[in-house]
Amino acid sequence: MSHHRINIEGAPLLGDDYSDTDDDGYLSPHHDPDVETTRPWIGEPGYRSPAARARARWRQRWTDRLPRLRVEKPIHTIIILACIKGFAIMSALMYMVSMFRLIEDAFCHEHFDKPFSEPIPEKECKGEAVQSRLAFLGGIGMVIGAIVGLIAAFPYGILADKWGRRPVLLLSYFGIILSFSFGPVLLSFSVPISIWLMLIGSTLTLIGGGVPVLINTIYSMASDISTEETRSSNFLFLGVGAVIAGLVAPATAGYLMQTYSPWLPLKIVFSTVPFMFLAMLALPETLRIKLGEDDDEADDDGYEEALRGDLPLGATLRNQVRSGLKELRSAFAIIKGRNIKLCLLPPLIGNAMWSAGTSILSQYVSKYYGWTLAETTYLMSPLGVVNVLVLAGLPWVSARLVDPQGRYRLSGFKKDLLLLRVAYTVSGIALLIQAVSWNIVVLFIGLFIGTLGGVSAPLARAVITDFVDKKETSRLYAVISIVEMLGAFIGGPVVAAAFTIGMEKGGVLRGLPFFYAAILCFCALGAMLLVCEPKKPSPSTVADTHSLAGDDLGYESAPEDEP
């Protein structure tokens, strides 16, 4: 027995676990009894603090005891990601529709100086004073969300590359639920409270980064398990979940609001939270490449030690700041080419397009056509059916465009770019029709045509992803998220101001929000007409891919990118 006993006589009291044991203190199966092992002193290489060892043991036990619910096949992962995105968007839409009516009612009581216990008919709340305040509250909320997103998007993008996609996905959803909870809690008080305090809820998405980080992480996970040929199809499949949510959520929320109360959809939203967390836990960790692995060997900033908790707090903070600045420089190096800069215009205008097609559209129909907010939700359901049909037919169209034996024989990139150009053309024409609509029928025709071009968002992501190396996708999506947040400054507030000006001026100018969105749409179309296909990596570049600096992504510059 003495031959197999480990000599620990000279070990310090606060030493680490034996180097040949696992995190639970058991002997490793590769333990050599003839080799003496000692614990490292505090500060020596290999030392890990008691807290770090406890975290490691907790993670190992949690992993061992967690039921084997995680999927393994890529297609199953894509399906779960599509469901998560769909339910997240469905929850957001149901939340938005219900809160829109509750906030309108609160502004109405405040305007008429009546207690909340005294109901006010919805038709009396359609005056310019109430509607303009409602529009500006939504616009300012988008700006605050944009500022929070600018602060949080990139750090969480870095964490997605360093720690993994799934932890960031869970944290972002947790922050979203906290943000969603603030407004209903505030409105549940029977005493008068300033409605503008609801803007505080937008700041709670600092925890996890909010919806942009959630969506970016979903797309990063899909990109991790996709090839160049399947990336576009997988992104479009993720869009199916969002389209189905757009089909089901508004009509469901409208029916529940009309039949019962605006509070019931909110209760349903929060009842789905446990199932969303379970679905996220079932996902595998798709991050397989450790970014900067070669550089880490020569990196003396102690980032890995900081993550393990082996450095003092001050040193940890300094190292993380230095690492974050380095990652920020690396991310901005991604967008040096002209093509990729042009591809950032679609996410820049996304907020304005969203505002014009959701909250402002509901206000527009309710204000000018006498519909209640609950009734406006039924306008969206037929459009959701059309959108599903478009997404279902798009793979067939894509297959015809890339068929080597067919007429067009386009590459995957050219196919995505062509479809994106068509989508923006159709969307711009549809917005012009909505802007000049003189009755609900003409407006619906414009909405129907616009649905045919409603696939621009996933196509734009597929196009821009082709310009970066696969291991840089999470950083790219963090940059896209920052651009989307910047777009909020030309989105929500400007669209709300256009709606207010349209109410004041009347006539054809009442469609000013849609005119504005149409102009942005045609600007994006012009940018896409200037985008050129990236060249594939040269063989020498592929051979030297591990020695590339952050300024070189391994792609030959297209002639159009050269100065």
Coordinates of C-alpha atoms in Angstrom, one line a residue:
M1 CA 0.0 0.0 0.0
S2 CA 2.9 2.4 0.7
H3 CA 4.0 2.0 -2.9
H4 CA 0.7 3.4 -4.1
R5 CA 0.5 6.2 -1.5
I6 CA 0.9 9.7 -2.8
N7 CA 3.6 11.7 -1.0
I8 CA 2.1 14.9 0.3
E9 CA 4.3 15.6 3.3
G10 CA 5.8 18.7 1.8
A11 CA 2.6 20.0 0.3
P12 CA 1.4 23.4 1.4
L13 CA -1.8 23.7 3.4
L14 CA -3.6 25.7 0.7
G15 CA -2.3 23.7 -2.2
D16 CA -4.3 22.6 -5.2
D17 CA -5.7 19.2 -6.0
Y18 CA -3.3 16.6 -7.1
S19 CA -2.3 17.1 -10.7
D20 CA -3.3 13.6 -11.6
T21 CA -6.7 13.7 -10.1
D22 CA -10.0 14.9 -11.6
D23 CA -12.0 17.8 -10.2
D24 CA -13.8 15.6 -7.7
G25 CA -10.5 14.5 -6.1
Y26 CA -10.5 11.0 -7.5
L27 CA -7.4 9.5 -9.0
S28 CA -7.1 9.8 -12.7
P29 CA -7.2 6.6 -14.6
H30 CA -3.8 7.6 -16.0
H31 CA -2.3 8.0 -12.5
D32 CA 1.2 6.6 -12.2
P33 CA 1.8 5.5 -8.6
D34 CA 5.6 5.7 -9.0
V35 CA 5.5 9.4 -9.7
E36 CA 5.3 11.7 -6.7
T37 CA 3.0 14.7 -7.1
T38 CA 2.8 17.8 -5.0
R39 CA 0.4 20.7 -4.8
P40 CA 1.6 24.0 -6.3
W41 CA 2.1 27.0 -4.0
I42 CA -0.2 30.0 -4.3
G43 CA 1.0 32.1 -7.2
E44 CA 2.9 29.2 -8.8
P45 CA 1.9 28.0 -12.3
G46 CA -1.0 25.6 -12.2
Y47 CA -2.4 27.0 -8.9
R48 CA -6.2 27.3 -8.9
S49 CA -8.1 29.0 -6.1
P50 CA -10.6 27.0 -4.0
A51 CA -13.4 29.0 -5.6
A52 CA -12.2 28.0 -9.1
R53 CA -12.0 24.4 -8.1
A54 CA -15.5 24.5 -6.6
R55 CA -16.9 25.9 -9.8
A56 CA -15.1 23.2 -11.9
R57 CA -16.5 20.5 -9.6
W58 CA -20.0 22.0 -9.8
R59 CA -19.9 22.2 -13.6
Q60 CA -18.7 18.6 -13.9
R61 CA -21.4 17.3 -11.5
W62 CA -24.1 19.3 -13.3
T63 CA -22.9 17.9 -16.7
D64 CA -22.9 14.3 -15.4
R65 CA -26.3 14.5 -13.8
L66 CA -28.1 16.5 -16.5
P67 CA -30.4 14.2 -18.5
R68 CA -29.3 13.5 -22.0
L69 CA -31.7 15.7 -23.7
R70 CA -29.3 17.5 -26.1
V71 CA -29.6 16.9 -29.8
E72 CA -26.7 15.8 -31.9
K73 CA -27.8 16.1 -35.6
P74 CA -27.4 19.6 -37.2
I75 CA -30.9 19.5 -38.7
H76 CA -32.4 18.9 -35.2
T77 CA -30.3 21.8 -33.9
I78 CA -31.6 24.1 -36.7
I79 CA -35.2 23.0 -35.9
I80 CA -34.8 23.8 -32.2
L81 CA -33.2 27.2 -33.0
A82 CA -36.1 28.0 -35.4
C83 CA -38.6 27.1 -32.6
I84 CA -36.7 29.2 -30.1
K85 CA -36.6 32.2 -32.4
G86 CA -40.2 31.7 -33.3
F87 CA -41.4 31.5 -29.7
A88 CA -39.3 34.5 -28.8
I89 CA -40.7 36.6 -31.6
M90 CA -44.2 35.3 -30.8
S91 CA -43.8 36.3 -27.2
A92 CA -42.5 39.7 -28.2
L93 CA -45.4 40.3 -30.6
M94 CA -48.0 39.3 -28.1
Y95 CA -46.3 41.4 -25.5
M96 CA -46.1 44.4 -27.8
V97 CA -49.8 44.2 -28.9
S98 CA -51.0 43.9 -25.3
M99 CA -48.7 46.5 -23.8
F100 CA -49.6 48.9 -26.7
R101 CA -53.2 48.9 -25.7
L102 CA -52.5 49.1 -22.0
I103 CA -50.2 52.1 -22.5
E104 CA -52.7 53.8 -24.8
D105 CA -55.3 53.4 -22.1
A106 CA -52.9 54.7 -19.4
F107 CA -52.1 57.8 -21.6
C108 CA -55.9 58.2 -22.2
H109 CA -56.7 58.2 -18.5
E110 CA -53.8 60.7 -17.9
H111 CA -55.0 63.0 -20.7
F112 CA -58.6 63.1 -19.5
D113 CA -57.5 63.1 -15.8
K114 CA -59.7 60.1 -14.8
P115 CA -58.8 57.4 -12.3
F116 CA -57.8 54.0 -13.7
S117 CA -60.8 52.4 -12.0
E118 CA -63.0 54.3 -14.5
P119 CA -62.9 52.6 -17.9
I120 CA -62.6 54.8 -21.1
P121 CA -63.8 53.5 -24.5
E122 CA -60.9 52.9 -26.8
K123 CA -62.4 55.1 -29.6
E124 CA -62.1 58.1 -27.3
C125 CA -58.3 57.5 -27.1
K126 CA -57.6 58.2 -30.8
G127 CA -57.0 61.9 -30.5
E128 CA -53.7 63.4 -31.7
A129 CA -52.6 64.2 -28.1
V130 CA -52.8 60.6 -27.0
Q131 CA -51.5 59.0 -30.3
S132 CA -48.5 61.3 -30.6
R133 CA -47.4 60.6 -27.0
L134 CA -47.9 56.9 -27.6
A135 CA -45.8 57.0 -30.8
F136 CA -43.0 59.0 -29.2
L137 CA -42.9 56.7 -26.1
G138 CA -42.3 53.8 -28.5
G139 CA -39.7 55.7 -30.4
I140 CA -37.8 56.9 -27.3
G141 CA -37.9 53.3 -26.0
M142 CA -36.2 52.1 -29.2
V143 CA -33.5 54.7 -28.8
I144 CA -32.9 53.7 -25.2
G145 CA -32.8 50.1 -26.3
A146 CA -30.3 51.1 -29.0
I147 CA -28.0 52.7 -26.5
V148 CA -28.2 49.7 -24.2
G149 CA -27.5 47.5 -27.2
L150 CA -24.5 49.5 -28.2
I151 CA -23.1 49.0 -24.8
A152 CA -23.9 45.3 -24.5
A153 CA -23.9 43.8 -28.0
F154 CA -20.2 43.6 -28.6
P155 CA -19.1 42.4 -25.1
Y156 CA -21.6 39.6 -25.3
G157 CA -20.5 38.8 -28.8
I158 CA -17.0 38.3 -27.4
L159 CA -18.3 36.1 -24.6
A160 CA -20.1 34.0 -27.2
D161 CA -16.7 33.4 -28.9
K162 CA -14.9 32.8 -25.6
W163 CA -17.3 31.0 -23.3
G164 CA -19.7 29.5 -25.9
R165 CA -23.0 30.3 -27.6
R166 CA -25.4 28.6 -25.3
P167 CA -24.5 30.5 -22.0
V168 CA -24.9 33.8 -23.9
L169 CA -28.2 32.6 -25.3
L170 CA -29.5 31.7 -21.9
L171 CA -28.3 35.0 -20.3
S172 CA -29.8 37.1 -23.1
Y173 CA -33.2 35.5 -22.7
F174 CA -33.1 36.0 -19.0
G175 CA -32.5 39.7 -19.5
I176 CA -35.4 39.9 -21.9
I177 CA -37.8 38.4 -19.4
L178 CA -36.6 40.9 -16.8
S179 CA -37.2 43.7 -19.2
F180 CA -40.7 42.4 -20.1
S181 CA -41.7 42.1 -16.5
F182 CA -41.1 45.8 -15.6
G183 CA -43.9 47.3 -17.7
P184 CA -46.8 45.1 -16.5
V185 CA -45.6 45.4 -12.9
L186 CA -45.7 49.2 -13.2
L187 CA -49.1 49.3 -14.9
S188 CA -50.6 46.9 -12.3
F189 CA -50.5 49.6 -9.6
S190 CA -53.9 51.3 -9.1
V191 CA -52.4 54.6 -8.1
P192 CA -51.3 57.1 -10.9
I193 CA -47.7 56.5 -11.9
S194 CA -45.8 58.3 -14.7
I195 CA -46.0 56.2 -17.8
W196 CA -42.6 57.4 -18.9
L197 CA -41.1 55.4 -16.1
M198 CA -41.7 52.3 -18.3
L199 CA -38.6 53.4 -20.2
I200 CA -36.5 52.1 -17.2
G201 CA -37.5 48.6 -18.3
S202 CA -35.5 49.0 -21.5
T203 CA -32.3 49.3 -19.5
L204 CA -32.7 45.9 -18.0
T205 CA -31.5 44.3 -21.2
L206 CA -28.0 45.2 -20.1
I207 CA -28.2 41.8 -18.6
G208 CA -27.6 39.5 -21.6
G209 CA -27.8 42.2 -24.3
G210 CA -31.5 41.8 -25.1
V211 CA -33.2 40.6 -28.3
P212 CA -30.3 41.6 -30.7
V213 CA -27.8 39.4 -28.8
L214 CA -30.4 36.6 -28.7
I215 CA -31.0 36.7 -32.4
N216 CA -27.3 37.1 -33.2
T217 CA -26.4 34.1 -31.0
I218 CA -29.1 32.0 -32.8
Y219 CA -27.6 32.9 -36.2
S220 CA -24.1 32.2 -34.9
M221 CA -25.1 28.7 -33.8
A222 CA -26.7 28.1 -37.1
S223 CA -23.7 29.3 -38.9
D224 CA -21.4 27.1 -36.8
I225 CA -23.1 24.0 -38.1
S226 CA -23.7 25.1 -41.7
T227 CA -21.6 24.8 -44.8
E228 CA -21.4 27.5 -47.5
E229 CA -24.1 25.7 -49.5
T230 CA -26.5 25.2 -46.6
R231 CA -26.1 28.5 -44.8
S232 CA -28.6 30.4 -46.7
S233 CA -31.2 27.6 -46.5
N234 CA -30.7 27.3 -42.8
F235 CA -31.0 31.0 -42.3
L236 CA -34.3 31.0 -44.2
F237 CA -35.5 28.0 -42.1
L238 CA -34.8 30.1 -39.0
G239 CA -37.1 32.7 -40.7
V240 CA -39.9 30.2 -40.9
G241 CA -40.2 30.2 -37.1
A242 CA -40.5 34.0 -37.1
V243 CA -43.1 34.0 -39.9
I244 CA -45.2 31.4 -38.2
A245 CA -45.0 33.6 -35.0
G246 CA -46.1 36.6 -37.0
L247 CA -49.0 34.5 -38.3
V248 CA -50.2 33.2 -35.0
A249 CA -49.2 35.8 -32.3
P250 CA -51.1 38.9 -33.5
A251 CA -54.3 37.2 -34.2
T252 CA -54.2 35.2 -30.9
A253 CA -53.4 38.3 -28.9
G254 CA -56.1 40.3 -30.7
Y255 CA -58.7 37.6 -30.0
L256 CA -57.8 37.3 -26.3
M257 CA -57.8 41.1 -25.9
Q258 CA -61.3 41.4 -27.5
T259 CA -62.7 38.4 -25.7
Y260 CA -61.1 38.6 -22.3
S261 CA -58.5 41.3 -21.3
P262 CA -55.2 42.7 -22.6
W263 CA -53.6 41.1 -19.5
L264 CA -54.3 37.5 -20.6
P265 CA -51.8 37.5 -23.5
L266 CA -49.1 38.8 -21.1
K267 CA -49.8 35.8 -18.8
I268 CA -49.4 33.4 -21.7
V269 CA -46.1 35.0 -22.6
F270 CA -44.7 34.5 -19.2
S271 CA -46.0 30.9 -19.0
T272 CA -43.8 29.9 -21.9
V273 CA -40.6 31.0 -20.1
P274 CA -39.8 27.5 -18.5
F275 CA -40.2 25.7 -21.8
M276 CA -37.9 28.2 -23.6
F277 CA -35.1 27.6 -21.0
L278 CA -35.5 23.8 -21.4
A279 CA -35.3 24.1 -25.2
M280 CA -32.1 26.2 -24.8
L281 CA -30.6 23.6 -22.5
A282 CA -31.3 20.9 -25.0
L283 CA -29.1 22.6 -27.6
P284 CA -25.5 21.4 -28.0
E285 CA -22.6 23.9 -27.7
T286 CA -21.8 24.6 -31.4
L287 CA -18.6 26.6 -30.8
R288 CA -15.9 24.2 -31.9
I289 CA -13.1 26.6 -32.8
K290 CA -11.3 28.5 -30.0
L291 CA -10.7 31.9 -31.5
G292 CA -7.1 33.2 -31.4
E293 CA -5.8 29.8 -30.3
D294 CA -2.4 30.4 -31.8
D295 CA -2.2 33.9 -30.5
D296 CA -3.1 32.9 -27.0
E297 CA 0.2 31.0 -26.7
A298 CA 2.1 34.3 -27.0
D299 CA -0.5 36.4 -25.3
D300 CA 0.5 37.6 -21.9
D301 CA -2.7 39.4 -20.9
G302 CA -3.8 36.5 -18.7
Y303 CA -7.2 36.2 -20.2
E304 CA -7.6 32.5 -19.6
E305 CA -6.3 32.9 -16.0
A306 CA -8.9 35.7 -15.5
L307 CA -11.7 33.4 -16.6
R308 CA -10.6 30.7 -14.2
G309 CA -10.5 33.2 -11.3
D310 CA -6.7 32.7 -10.7
L311 CA -5.9 36.4 -10.8
P312 CA -6.8 39.2 -8.3
L313 CA -9.9 41.2 -9.1
G314 CA -7.9 44.3 -10.3
A315 CA -5.7 42.3 -12.6
T316 CA -8.8 40.4 -13.9
L317 CA -10.6 43.7 -14.8
R318 CA -7.5 45.1 -16.5
N319 CA -6.9 42.0 -18.5
Q320 CA -10.6 41.8 -19.6
V321 CA -10.5 45.5 -20.7
R322 CA -7.3 44.9 -22.7
S323 CA -8.8 41.8 -24.3
G324 CA -12.0 43.6 -25.1
L325 CA -10.2 46.4 -26.8
K326 CA -8.2 43.9 -28.8
E327 CA -11.4 42.1 -29.9
L328 CA -13.0 45.4 -30.8
R329 CA -10.1 46.3 -33.1
S330 CA -10.3 42.9 -34.6
A331 CA -14.0 43.3 -35.2
F332 CA -13.6 46.6 -36.9
A333 CA -11.0 45.1 -39.1
I334 CA -13.7 42.9 -40.5
I335 CA -15.6 45.8 -42.1
K336 CA -12.7 47.3 -44.0
G337 CA -13.8 46.2 -47.5
R338 CA -16.2 48.3 -49.5
N339 CA -18.5 45.3 -50.2
I340 CA -19.0 44.5 -46.5
K341 CA -19.7 48.2 -45.7
L342 CA -22.4 48.3 -48.3
C343 CA -23.9 45.1 -46.8
L344 CA -24.3 46.9 -43.5
L345 CA -27.0 49.2 -44.9
P346 CA -29.8 46.6 -44.6
P347 CA -29.4 46.2 -40.8
L348 CA -29.1 49.9 -40.5
I349 CA -32.6 50.5 -41.9
G350 CA -34.1 47.4 -40.3
N351 CA -35.4 49.3 -37.3
A352 CA -37.3 51.9 -39.4
M353 CA -38.8 49.1 -41.5
W354 CA -39.9 47.3 -38.4
S355 CA -41.5 50.4 -36.9
A356 CA -43.3 51.2 -40.0
G357 CA -44.7 47.7 -40.3
T358 CA -45.7 47.0 -36.7
S359 CA -46.5 49.7 -34.1
I360 CA -47.0 52.6 -36.5
L361 CA -49.0 50.5 -38.9
S362 CA -51.4 49.5 -36.0
Q363 CA -51.7 53.2 -35.0
Y364 CA -52.2 54.2 -38.6
V365 CA -55.1 51.7 -39.2
S366 CA -56.6 52.4 -35.8
K367 CA -56.5 56.2 -36.3
Y368 CA -57.6 56.6 -39.9
Y369 CA -59.9 53.5 -40.5
G370 CA -61.6 53.3 -37.1
W371 CA -60.3 49.9 -36.2
T372 CA -59.5 49.0 -32.6
L373 CA -56.0 47.9 -31.8
A374 CA -57.2 44.3 -31.3
E375 CA -58.8 44.3 -34.7
T376 CA -55.7 45.5 -36.4
T377 CA -54.0 42.3 -35.4
Y378 CA -56.4 40.3 -37.8
L379 CA -54.9 42.3 -40.7
M380 CA -51.6 40.6 -40.1
S381 CA -52.8 36.9 -40.2
P382 CA -53.5 36.6 -43.9
L383 CA -50.1 38.3 -44.6
G384 CA -48.5 35.7 -42.4
V385 CA -49.9 32.9 -44.6
V386 CA -48.5 34.6 -47.7
N387 CA -45.1 34.9 -46.0
V388 CA -45.1 31.2 -45.2
L389 CA -45.9 30.4 -48.8
V390 CA -43.1 32.7 -50.0
L391 CA -40.6 31.0 -47.6
A392 CA -41.8 27.6 -48.7
G393 CA -41.3 28.4 -52.4
L394 CA -38.0 30.1 -52.0
P395 CA -35.9 26.9 -51.7
W396 CA -37.4 25.8 -55.0
V397 CA -36.5 29.1 -56.7
S398 CA -33.0 28.9 -55.1
A399 CA -32.5 25.4 -56.5
R400 CA -33.4 26.5 -60.0
L401 CA -31.0 29.5 -59.8
V402 CA -28.0 27.4 -58.8
D403 CA -28.7 24.3 -60.8
P404 CA -25.5 23.5 -62.8
Q405 CA -27.6 22.1 -65.6
G406 CA -30.2 24.9 -65.6
R407 CA -30.4 28.2 -67.4
Y408 CA -28.9 30.6 -64.7
R409 CA -26.2 28.5 -63.0
L410 CA -25.6 31.1 -60.3
S411 CA -23.2 30.6 -57.4
G412 CA -24.7 30.5 -53.9
F413 CA -23.6 34.1 -53.2
K414 CA -25.0 35.5 -56.5
K415 CA -28.3 33.7 -55.9
D416 CA -28.7 35.2 -52.5
L417 CA -27.7 38.7 -53.8
L418 CA -30.2 38.5 -56.6
L419 CA -33.0 37.5 -54.3
L420 CA -32.1 40.2 -51.9
R421 CA -32.2 42.8 -54.7
V422 CA -35.7 41.6 -55.8
A423 CA -36.9 41.6 -52.2
Y424 CA -35.9 45.3 -51.7
T425 CA -37.5 46.3 -55.0
V426 CA -40.8 44.7 -54.1
S427 CA -40.7 46.1 -50.6
G428 CA -40.1 49.6 -51.8
I429 CA -43.0 49.5 -54.3
A430 CA -45.3 48.1 -51.6
L431 CA -44.4 50.9 -49.1
L432 CA -45.2 53.5 -51.8
I433 CA -48.6 51.9 -52.3
Q434 CA -49.2 51.9 -48.5
A435 CA -48.2 55.6 -48.4
V436 CA -50.8 56.7 -51.0
S437 CA -53.6 54.3 -49.9
W438 CA -57.0 56.0 -49.6
N439 CA -58.8 53.1 -48.1
I440 CA -58.2 49.9 -46.3
V441 CA -58.3 47.8 -49.4
V442 CA -55.5 49.6 -51.1
L443 CA -53.5 49.5 -47.9
F444 CA -54.0 45.7 -47.7
I445 CA -52.8 45.4 -51.3
G446 CA -49.6 47.2 -50.4
L447 CA -49.1 45.0 -47.4
F448 CA -49.7 41.9 -49.5
I449 CA -47.1 43.0 -52.1
G450 CA -44.7 43.9 -49.3
T451 CA -45.0 40.4 -47.8
L452 CA -43.5 39.0 -51.0
G453 CA -40.4 40.9 -50.2
G454 CA -40.3 40.1 -46.5
V455 CA -37.3 37.7 -46.8
S456 CA -34.7 40.5 -47.0
A457 CA -33.4 40.1 -43.4
P458 CA -32.1 36.4 -43.6
L459 CA -30.9 37.0 -47.2
A460 CA -28.9 40.0 -46.1
R461 CA -27.2 38.0 -43.3
A462 CA -26.4 35.2 -45.7
V463 CA -24.8 37.7 -48.1
I464 CA -22.7 39.5 -45.6
T465 CA -21.5 36.3 -43.9
D466 CA -19.8 35.3 -47.2
F467 CA -17.3 38.1 -46.7
V468 CA -15.8 36.9 -43.5
D469 CA -14.1 33.7 -42.2
K470 CA -16.4 31.3 -40.5
K471 CA -14.7 31.7 -37.1
E472 CA -15.4 35.4 -37.3
T473 CA -19.2 35.1 -37.6
S474 CA -20.0 35.9 -34.0
R475 CA -17.9 39.1 -34.1
L476 CA -19.5 40.0 -37.4
Y477 CA -23.0 39.6 -36.0
A478 CA -21.9 41.7 -33.0
V479 CA -21.0 44.4 -35.4
I480 CA -24.3 43.9 -37.2
S481 CA -26.1 44.3 -33.9
I482 CA -24.3 47.6 -33.2
V483 CA -25.3 48.8 -36.7
E484 CA -28.9 47.8 -36.0
M485 CA -28.8 49.7 -32.7
L486 CA -27.5 52.8 -34.5
G487 CA -30.4 52.3 -36.9
A488 CA -32.8 52.9 -34.1
F489 CA -31.8 56.6 -34.1
I490 CA -33.1 56.9 -37.7
G491 CA -35.9 54.4 -37.0
G492 CA -38.4 54.6 -34.2
P493 CA -38.2 58.3 -33.3
V494 CA -38.1 59.5 -37.0
V495 CA -41.0 57.2 -37.9
A496 CA -43.0 58.5 -34.9
A497 CA -42.2 62.1 -35.9
A498 CA -43.3 61.4 -39.4
F499 CA -46.6 59.9 -38.1
T500 CA -47.2 63.0 -35.9
I501 CA -46.5 65.3 -38.8
G502 CA -48.8 63.3 -41.0
M503 CA -51.6 63.7 -38.5
E504 CA -51.1 67.5 -38.4
K505 CA -50.8 68.0 -42.2
G506 CA -53.3 65.5 -43.4
G507 CA -53.9 64.6 -47.0
V508 CA -51.3 62.5 -48.8
L509 CA -48.8 63.4 -46.1
R510 CA -50.6 61.2 -43.6
G511 CA -48.6 58.3 -45.3
L512 CA -45.3 60.1 -44.5
P513 CA -44.0 57.1 -42.3
F514 CA -44.3 54.8 -45.3
F515 CA -42.7 57.3 -47.7
Y516 CA -39.8 57.5 -45.3
A517 CA -39.4 53.7 -45.1
A518 CA -39.7 53.4 -48.9
I519 CA -36.8 55.9 -49.4
L520 CA -34.6 53.9 -47.0
C521 CA -35.6 50.7 -48.8
F522 CA -34.5 52.0 -52.2
C523 CA -31.3 53.2 -50.7
A524 CA -30.6 49.7 -49.5
L525 CA -31.4 48.4 -53.0
G526 CA -28.9 50.9 -54.5
A527 CA -26.2 49.6 -52.1
M528 CA -27.0 46.0 -53.0
L529 CA -26.6 46.8 -56.7
L530 CA -23.0 47.9 -56.0
V531 CA -22.0 44.7 -54.1
C532 CA -19.8 42.2 -55.9
E533 CA -19.0 38.6 -55.2
P534 CA -16.0 37.9 -53.0
K535 CA -13.2 35.7 -54.4
K536 CA -12.5 32.4 -52.7
P537 CA -9.3 32.0 -50.7
S538 CA -6.2 31.2 -52.6
P539 CA -4.4 27.9 -51.8
S540 CA -1.5 29.8 -50.2
T541 CA -3.9 31.7 -48.1
V542 CA -5.6 28.5 -46.9
A543 CA -2.2 27.1 -46.0
D544 CA -1.3 30.2 -43.9
T545 CA -4.7 30.7 -42.4
H546 CA -3.4 30.1 -38.8
S547 CA -0.9 32.9 -39.1
L548 CA -3.3 35.6 -40.3
A549 CA -3.6 38.8 -38.4
G550 CA -6.9 40.4 -37.5
D551 CA -6.7 42.7 -40.6
D552 CA -6.6 39.9 -43.1
L553 CA -9.6 37.5 -43.2
G554 CA -8.1 35.1 -45.7
Y555 CA -10.0 36.3 -48.7
E556 CA -8.6 37.9 -51.9
S557 CA -10.0 41.3 -52.4
A558 CA -12.4 41.7 -55.3
P559 CA -11.3 44.3 -57.9
E560 CA -14.1 46.6 -56.7
D561 CA -12.6 46.6 -53.2
E562 CA -9.3 47.9 -54.2
P563 CA -8.7 51.6 -53.7

